[in-house]
Coordinates of C-alpha atoms in Angstrom, one line a residue:
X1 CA 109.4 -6.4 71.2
X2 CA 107.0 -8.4 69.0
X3 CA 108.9 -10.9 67.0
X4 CA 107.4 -11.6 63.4
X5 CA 105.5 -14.7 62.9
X6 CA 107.3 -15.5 60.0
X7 CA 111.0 -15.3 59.1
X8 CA 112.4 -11.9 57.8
X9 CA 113.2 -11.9 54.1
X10 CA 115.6 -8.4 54.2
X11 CA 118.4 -7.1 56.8
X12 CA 118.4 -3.5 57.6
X13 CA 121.9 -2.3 59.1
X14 CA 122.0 1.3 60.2
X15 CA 125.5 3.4 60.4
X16 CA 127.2 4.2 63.6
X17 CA 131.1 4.1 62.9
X18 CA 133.1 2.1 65.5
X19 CA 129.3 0.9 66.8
X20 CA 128.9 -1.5 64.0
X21 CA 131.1 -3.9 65.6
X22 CA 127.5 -4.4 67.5
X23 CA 126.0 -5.4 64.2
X24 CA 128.8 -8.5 63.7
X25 CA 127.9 -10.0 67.5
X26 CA 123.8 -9.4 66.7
X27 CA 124.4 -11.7 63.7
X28 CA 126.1 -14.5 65.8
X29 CA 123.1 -14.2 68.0
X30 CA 120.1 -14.2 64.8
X31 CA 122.1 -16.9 63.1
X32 CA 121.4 -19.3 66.2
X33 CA 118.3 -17.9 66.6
X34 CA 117.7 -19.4 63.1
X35 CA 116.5 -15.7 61.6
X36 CA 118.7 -15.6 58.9
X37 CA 118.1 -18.5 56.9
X38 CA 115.2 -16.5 54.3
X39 CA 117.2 -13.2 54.2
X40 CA 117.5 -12.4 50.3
X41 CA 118.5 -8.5 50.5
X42 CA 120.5 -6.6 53.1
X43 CA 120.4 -2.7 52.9
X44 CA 123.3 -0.7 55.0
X45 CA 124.2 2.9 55.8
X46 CA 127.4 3.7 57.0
X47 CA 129.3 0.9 58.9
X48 CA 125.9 -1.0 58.2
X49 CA 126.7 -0.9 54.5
X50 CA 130.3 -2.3 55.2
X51 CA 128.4 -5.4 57.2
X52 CA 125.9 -5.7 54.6
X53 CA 128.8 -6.5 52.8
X54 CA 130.3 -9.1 54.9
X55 CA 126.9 -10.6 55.5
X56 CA 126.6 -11.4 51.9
X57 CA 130.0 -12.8 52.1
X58 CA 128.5 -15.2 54.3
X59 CA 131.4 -16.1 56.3
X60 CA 130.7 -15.0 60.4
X61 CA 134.1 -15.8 61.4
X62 CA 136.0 -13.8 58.5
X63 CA 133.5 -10.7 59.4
X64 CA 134.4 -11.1 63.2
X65 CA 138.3 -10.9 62.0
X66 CA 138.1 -8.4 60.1
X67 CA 136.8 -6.4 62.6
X68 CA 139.3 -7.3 65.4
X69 CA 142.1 -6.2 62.9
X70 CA 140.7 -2.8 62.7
X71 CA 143.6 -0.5 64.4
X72 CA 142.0 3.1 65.3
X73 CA 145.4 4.6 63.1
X74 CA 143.7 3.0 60.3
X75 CA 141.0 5.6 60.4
X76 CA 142.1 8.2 62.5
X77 CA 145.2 9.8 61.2
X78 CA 145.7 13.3 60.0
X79 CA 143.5 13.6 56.8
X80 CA 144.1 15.6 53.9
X81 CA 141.9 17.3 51.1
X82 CA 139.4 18.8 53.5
X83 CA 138.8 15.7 55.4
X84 CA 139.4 15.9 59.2
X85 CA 140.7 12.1 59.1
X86 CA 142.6 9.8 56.6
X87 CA 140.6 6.3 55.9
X88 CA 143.6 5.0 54.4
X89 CA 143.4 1.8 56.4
X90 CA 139.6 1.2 56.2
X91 CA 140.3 1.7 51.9
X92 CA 143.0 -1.2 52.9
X93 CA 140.5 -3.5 54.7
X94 CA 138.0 -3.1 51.6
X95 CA 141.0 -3.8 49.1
X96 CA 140.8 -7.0 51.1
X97 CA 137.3 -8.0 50.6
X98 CA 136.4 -10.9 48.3
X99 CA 134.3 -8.9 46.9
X100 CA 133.4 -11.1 43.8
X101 CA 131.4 -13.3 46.4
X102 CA 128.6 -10.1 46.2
X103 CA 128.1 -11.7 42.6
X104 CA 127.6 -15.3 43.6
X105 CA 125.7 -14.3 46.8
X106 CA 122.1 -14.7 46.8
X107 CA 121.6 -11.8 48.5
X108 CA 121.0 -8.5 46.9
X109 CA 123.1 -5.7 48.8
X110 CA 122.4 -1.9 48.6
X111 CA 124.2 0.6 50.5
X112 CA 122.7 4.2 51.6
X113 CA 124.4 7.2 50.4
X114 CA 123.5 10.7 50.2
X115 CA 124.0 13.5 47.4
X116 CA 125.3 16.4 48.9
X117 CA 123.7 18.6 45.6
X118 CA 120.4 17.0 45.7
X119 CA 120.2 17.1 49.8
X120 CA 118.3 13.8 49.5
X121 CA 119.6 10.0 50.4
X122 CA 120.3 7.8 47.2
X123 CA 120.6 3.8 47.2
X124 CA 122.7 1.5 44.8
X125 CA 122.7 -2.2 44.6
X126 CA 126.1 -3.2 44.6
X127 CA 125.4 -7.0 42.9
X128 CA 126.9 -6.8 39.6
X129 CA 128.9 -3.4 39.8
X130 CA 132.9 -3.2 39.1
X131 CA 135.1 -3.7 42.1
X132 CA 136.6 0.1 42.2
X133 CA 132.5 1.1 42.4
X134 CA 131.8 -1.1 45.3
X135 CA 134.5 0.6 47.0
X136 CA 134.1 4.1 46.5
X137 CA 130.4 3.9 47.0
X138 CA 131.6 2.2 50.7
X139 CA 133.6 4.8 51.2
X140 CA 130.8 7.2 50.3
X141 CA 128.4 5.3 52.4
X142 CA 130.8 5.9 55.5
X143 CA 132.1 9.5 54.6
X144 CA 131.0 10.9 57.8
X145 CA 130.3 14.8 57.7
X146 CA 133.0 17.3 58.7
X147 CA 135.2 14.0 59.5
X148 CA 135.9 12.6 56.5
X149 CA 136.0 14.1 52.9
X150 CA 132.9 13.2 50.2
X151 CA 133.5 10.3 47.2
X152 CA 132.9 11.9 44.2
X153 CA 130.5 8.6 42.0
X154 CA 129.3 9.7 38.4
X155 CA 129.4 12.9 38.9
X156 CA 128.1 13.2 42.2
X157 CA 129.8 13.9 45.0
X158 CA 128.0 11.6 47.8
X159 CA 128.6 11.0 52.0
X160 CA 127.3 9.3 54.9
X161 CA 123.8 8.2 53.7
X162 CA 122.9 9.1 57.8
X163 CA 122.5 12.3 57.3
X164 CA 118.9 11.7 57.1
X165 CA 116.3 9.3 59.1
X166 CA 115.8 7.7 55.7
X167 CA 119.0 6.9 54.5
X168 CA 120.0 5.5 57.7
X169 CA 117.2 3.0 57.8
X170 CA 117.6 1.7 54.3
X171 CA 114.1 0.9 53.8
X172 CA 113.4 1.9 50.5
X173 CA 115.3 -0.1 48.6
X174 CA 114.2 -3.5 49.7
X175 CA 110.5 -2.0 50.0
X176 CA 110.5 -1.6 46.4
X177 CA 111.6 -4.6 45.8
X178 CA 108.7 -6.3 47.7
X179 CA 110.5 -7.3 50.8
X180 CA 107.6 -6.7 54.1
X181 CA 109.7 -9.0 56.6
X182 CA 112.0 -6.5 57.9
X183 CA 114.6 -7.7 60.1
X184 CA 116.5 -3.9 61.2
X185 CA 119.7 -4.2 63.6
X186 CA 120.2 -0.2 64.2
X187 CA 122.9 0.9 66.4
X188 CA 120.6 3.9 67.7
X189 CA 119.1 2.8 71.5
X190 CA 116.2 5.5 70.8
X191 CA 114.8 3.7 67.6
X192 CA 111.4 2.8 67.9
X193 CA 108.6 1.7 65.9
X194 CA 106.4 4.4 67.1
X195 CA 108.4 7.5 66.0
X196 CA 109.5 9.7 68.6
X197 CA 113.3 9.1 66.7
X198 CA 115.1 9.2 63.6
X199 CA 112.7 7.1 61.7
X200 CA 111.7 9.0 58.5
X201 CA 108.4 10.4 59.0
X202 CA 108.2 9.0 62.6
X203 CA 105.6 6.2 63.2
X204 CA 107.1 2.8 61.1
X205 CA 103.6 1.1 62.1
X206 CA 101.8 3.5 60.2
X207 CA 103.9 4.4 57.5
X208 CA 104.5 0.9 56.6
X209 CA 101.5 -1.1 57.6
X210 CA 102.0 -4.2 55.5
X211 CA 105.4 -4.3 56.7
X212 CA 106.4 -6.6 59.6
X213 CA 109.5 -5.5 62.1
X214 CA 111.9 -7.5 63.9
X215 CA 113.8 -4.5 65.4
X216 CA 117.3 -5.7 67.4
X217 CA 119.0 -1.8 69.2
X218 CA 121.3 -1.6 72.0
X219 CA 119.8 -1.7 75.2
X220 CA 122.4 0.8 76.7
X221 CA 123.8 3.9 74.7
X222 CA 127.2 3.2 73.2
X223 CA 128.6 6.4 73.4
X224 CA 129.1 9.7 71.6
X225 CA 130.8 10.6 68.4
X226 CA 134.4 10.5 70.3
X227 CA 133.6 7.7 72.6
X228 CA 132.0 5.7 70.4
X229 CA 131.2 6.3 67.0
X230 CA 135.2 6.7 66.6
X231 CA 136.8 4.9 68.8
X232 CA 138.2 2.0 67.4
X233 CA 140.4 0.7 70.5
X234 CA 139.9 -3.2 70.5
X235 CA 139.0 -3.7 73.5
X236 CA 136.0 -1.3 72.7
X237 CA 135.3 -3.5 69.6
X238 CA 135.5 -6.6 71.7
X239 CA 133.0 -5.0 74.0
X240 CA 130.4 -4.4 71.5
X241 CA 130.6 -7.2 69.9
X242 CA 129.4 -9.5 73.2
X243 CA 126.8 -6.5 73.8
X244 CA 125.5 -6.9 70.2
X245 CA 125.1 -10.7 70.7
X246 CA 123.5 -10.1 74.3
X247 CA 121.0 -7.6 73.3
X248 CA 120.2 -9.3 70.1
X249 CA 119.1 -12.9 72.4
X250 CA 117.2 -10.4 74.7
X251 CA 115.1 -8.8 71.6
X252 CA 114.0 -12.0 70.5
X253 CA 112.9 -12.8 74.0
X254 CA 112.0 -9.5 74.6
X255 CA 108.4 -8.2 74.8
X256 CA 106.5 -5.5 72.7
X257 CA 107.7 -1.9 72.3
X258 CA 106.0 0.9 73.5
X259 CA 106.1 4.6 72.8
X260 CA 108.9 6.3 74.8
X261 CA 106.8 8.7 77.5
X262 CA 107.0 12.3 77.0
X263 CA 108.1 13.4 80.5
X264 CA 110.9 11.4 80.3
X265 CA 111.8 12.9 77.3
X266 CA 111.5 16.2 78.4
X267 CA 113.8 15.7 81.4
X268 CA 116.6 14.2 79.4
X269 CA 115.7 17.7 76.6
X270 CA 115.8 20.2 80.0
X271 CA 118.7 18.2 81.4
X272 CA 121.3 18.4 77.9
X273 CA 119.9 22.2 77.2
X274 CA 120.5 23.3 80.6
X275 CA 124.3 22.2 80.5
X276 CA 124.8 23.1 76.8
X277 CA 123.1 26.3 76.5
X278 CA 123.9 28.6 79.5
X279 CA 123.3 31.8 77.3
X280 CA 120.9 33.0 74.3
X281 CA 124.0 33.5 72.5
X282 CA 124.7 29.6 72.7
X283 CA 121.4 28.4 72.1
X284 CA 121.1 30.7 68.7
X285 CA 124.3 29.5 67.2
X286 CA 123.3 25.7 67.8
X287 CA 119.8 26.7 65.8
X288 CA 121.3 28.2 63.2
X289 CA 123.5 25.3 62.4
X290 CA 121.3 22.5 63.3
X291 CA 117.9 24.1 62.8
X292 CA 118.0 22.7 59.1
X293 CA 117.0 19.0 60.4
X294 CA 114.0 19.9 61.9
X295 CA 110.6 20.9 60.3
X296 CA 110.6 23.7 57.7
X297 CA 110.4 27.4 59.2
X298 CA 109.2 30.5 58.6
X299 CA 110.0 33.0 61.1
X300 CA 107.0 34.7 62.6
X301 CA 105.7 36.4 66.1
X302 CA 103.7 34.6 68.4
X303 CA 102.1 35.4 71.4
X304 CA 104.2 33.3 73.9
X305 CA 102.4 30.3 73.9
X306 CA 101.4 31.1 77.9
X307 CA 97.7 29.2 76.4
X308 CA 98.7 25.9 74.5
X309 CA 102.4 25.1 75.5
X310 CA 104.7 24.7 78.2
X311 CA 107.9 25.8 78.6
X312 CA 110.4 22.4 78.4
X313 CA 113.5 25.0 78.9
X314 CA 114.4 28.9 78.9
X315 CA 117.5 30.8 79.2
X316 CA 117.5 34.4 78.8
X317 CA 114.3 35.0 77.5
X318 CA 114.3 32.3 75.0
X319 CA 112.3 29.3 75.3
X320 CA 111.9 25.3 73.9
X321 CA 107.9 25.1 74.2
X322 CA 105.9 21.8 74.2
X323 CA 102.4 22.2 72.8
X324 CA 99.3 20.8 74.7
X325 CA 96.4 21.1 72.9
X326 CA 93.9 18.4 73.0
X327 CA 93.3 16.6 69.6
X328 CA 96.1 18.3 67.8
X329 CA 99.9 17.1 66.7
X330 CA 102.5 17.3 69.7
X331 CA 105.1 19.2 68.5
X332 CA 108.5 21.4 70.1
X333 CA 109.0 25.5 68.9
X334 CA 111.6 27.2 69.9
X335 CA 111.0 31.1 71.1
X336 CA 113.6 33.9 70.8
X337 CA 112.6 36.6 73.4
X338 CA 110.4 38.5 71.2
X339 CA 108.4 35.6 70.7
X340 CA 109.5 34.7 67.7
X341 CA 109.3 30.9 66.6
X342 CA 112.6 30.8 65.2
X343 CA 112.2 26.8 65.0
X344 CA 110.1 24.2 65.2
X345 CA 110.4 20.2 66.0
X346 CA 107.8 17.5 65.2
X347 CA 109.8 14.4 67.0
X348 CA 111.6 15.0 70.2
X349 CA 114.1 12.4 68.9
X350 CA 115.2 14.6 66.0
X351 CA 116.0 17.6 68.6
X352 CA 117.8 14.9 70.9
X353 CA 120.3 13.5 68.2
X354 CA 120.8 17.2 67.1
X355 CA 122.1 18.1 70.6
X356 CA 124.2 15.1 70.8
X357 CA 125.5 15.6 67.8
X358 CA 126.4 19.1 68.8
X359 CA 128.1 18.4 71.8
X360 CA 130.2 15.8 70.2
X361 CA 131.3 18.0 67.8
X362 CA 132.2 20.7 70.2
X363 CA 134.3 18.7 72.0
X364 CA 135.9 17.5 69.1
X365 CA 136.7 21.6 67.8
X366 CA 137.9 22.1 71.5
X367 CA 140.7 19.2 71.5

């Protein structure tokens, strides 16, 4: 990766549950690097709002124990009011935040959150707000879907701000603010500057070109929802720690990013669909109840696609197709066996998380 030529001026820290823990050992590794000196704003999502917290807070060491204290009872137990676990001990951890440090700090701190009503992410600057709003809009920031229940914040009843590619980058916020030295630790391996991921509208370079990127990601995947984004075992924690200050010195020695190739995204895509999907049946229920995070769809016939695309995967006469065609957008449709596009994807990425995000799920539902 190419490091920025001058030092970033804003922290970006994505979500990722248990993951974060990555985020505390990166920071070790920036703050020897010298790359935190001229940070004045720090936008998180999720965990990644939690350590925009701490970072503000200023204090490594405190961060790094508050973190190994973390028992996974505290936010795994039976939940209640519609939520499948109780946060009771990570509303105990935040109790213990000096939180009145967020007004002395000289760093602006926004979290990510996003209204359920409005379907859209949403970003508060915590500086200056009452303690009980700091904490439920933590707690809202981290409200992960069909896990825990919403926080309900003037009127609105908010979750995870990583529902969307937006929210979870937290650009916005210190965009508008006339921040361009970005400095992102995401806890996503697939992240990159050139689209291809959960990234908004795909290509960072072009979508912000007077921006610069520092971009620190784990160099090895960290695990599924189970086995990683909840699973707070310490030794787990421990281990992500030292991998966030390892992959954060290798970054900053790292060199440039390049686009992910397309066949090797097309063998991991054939690869998950072939083991999740062994029937139509399968592959129609995980499009109905993902289909939502992919382009906008109308349902009509096609002729196959036997000219412009390729077939990427097919089980019983339906088909994930890869268009070809010179000069035009690479994009994913899916096919029912009539031919009907019944879904359409314009970054790979966006499919990929989807089907990772279903299989976590279903092997949560089949505990």
């Amino acid at each position: 990766m190419e490091q920025n030529k001058t030092k970033p001026t804003a922290l970006l820290l994505g979500g990722g549950g248990a993951k974060g823990a990555f985020q505390i050992g990166a920071w070790r590794a920036l703050a020897e690097a010298g790359m935190l000196t001229d940070i004045r704003a720090a936008a998180g999502c999720s965990v990644g709002a939690l350590n925009a917290v701490l970072f503000a807070i200023g204090d490594w060491e405190y961060a790094k124990q508050m973190w190994e204290q973390i028992q996974p009872s505290d936010l795994l137990a039976k939940g209640a009011d519609g939520a499948f676990f109780s946060r009771d001990g990570l509303i105990r951890l935040i109790n213990q935040l000096p939180l009145e440090r967020i007004h002395d700090s000289g760093i602006r701190v926004h979290v990510s959150v996003h209204d359920i009503e409005a379907n859209q992410p949403v970003f508060y600057e915590l500086n200056g707000l009452p303690r009980d709003a700091v904490r439920t809009l933590l707690l809202a920031s981290s409200a992960i879907p069909h896990i825990y229940a919403p926080e309900r914040y003037l009127g609105r009843d908010l979750m995870d701000g990583s529902v969307t590619p937006e929210g979870d980058l937290c650009i916005q916020p210190v965009y508008s603010q006339g921040h361009r030295e970005l400095l992102a630790v995401s806890l996503k391996p697939q992240l990159s500057l050139y689209g291809g991921s959960s990234v908004g509208n795909g290509n960072l370079i072009q979508q912000y070109p007077d921006c610069n990127f520092t971009v620190v990601k784990p160099l090895r995947p960290m695990g599924n929802l189970l086995t990683g984004t909840l699973n707070f075992a310490k030794d787990k924690i421990a281990a992500r720690m030292e991998q966030g200050y390892a992959d954060a010195k290798a970054a900053l020695n790292g060199a440039k990013e390049t686009p992910a190739s397309s066949e090797e995204m097309n063998a991991i895509l054939t690869e998950k669909m072939q083991r999740l999907f062994p029937t139509a049946a399968l592959l129609a229920g995980f499009l109905r109840e993902y289909g939502n995070r992919f382009a906008p769809n109308v349902q009509f016939p096609t002729l196959g696609g036997s000219v412009f695309y390729d077939n990427i995967f097919e089980v019983e006469g339906w088909r994930l197709q890869q268009q070809r065609t010179i000069g035009m957008q690479v994009h994913y449709r899916f096919l029912d066996a009539n031919n009907v596009r019944v879904a359409w994807v314009l970054q790979p990425q966006q499919l990929l998380d989807a089907l990772t995000d279903y299989e976590a799920f279903r092997e949560l539902r089949q505990r």
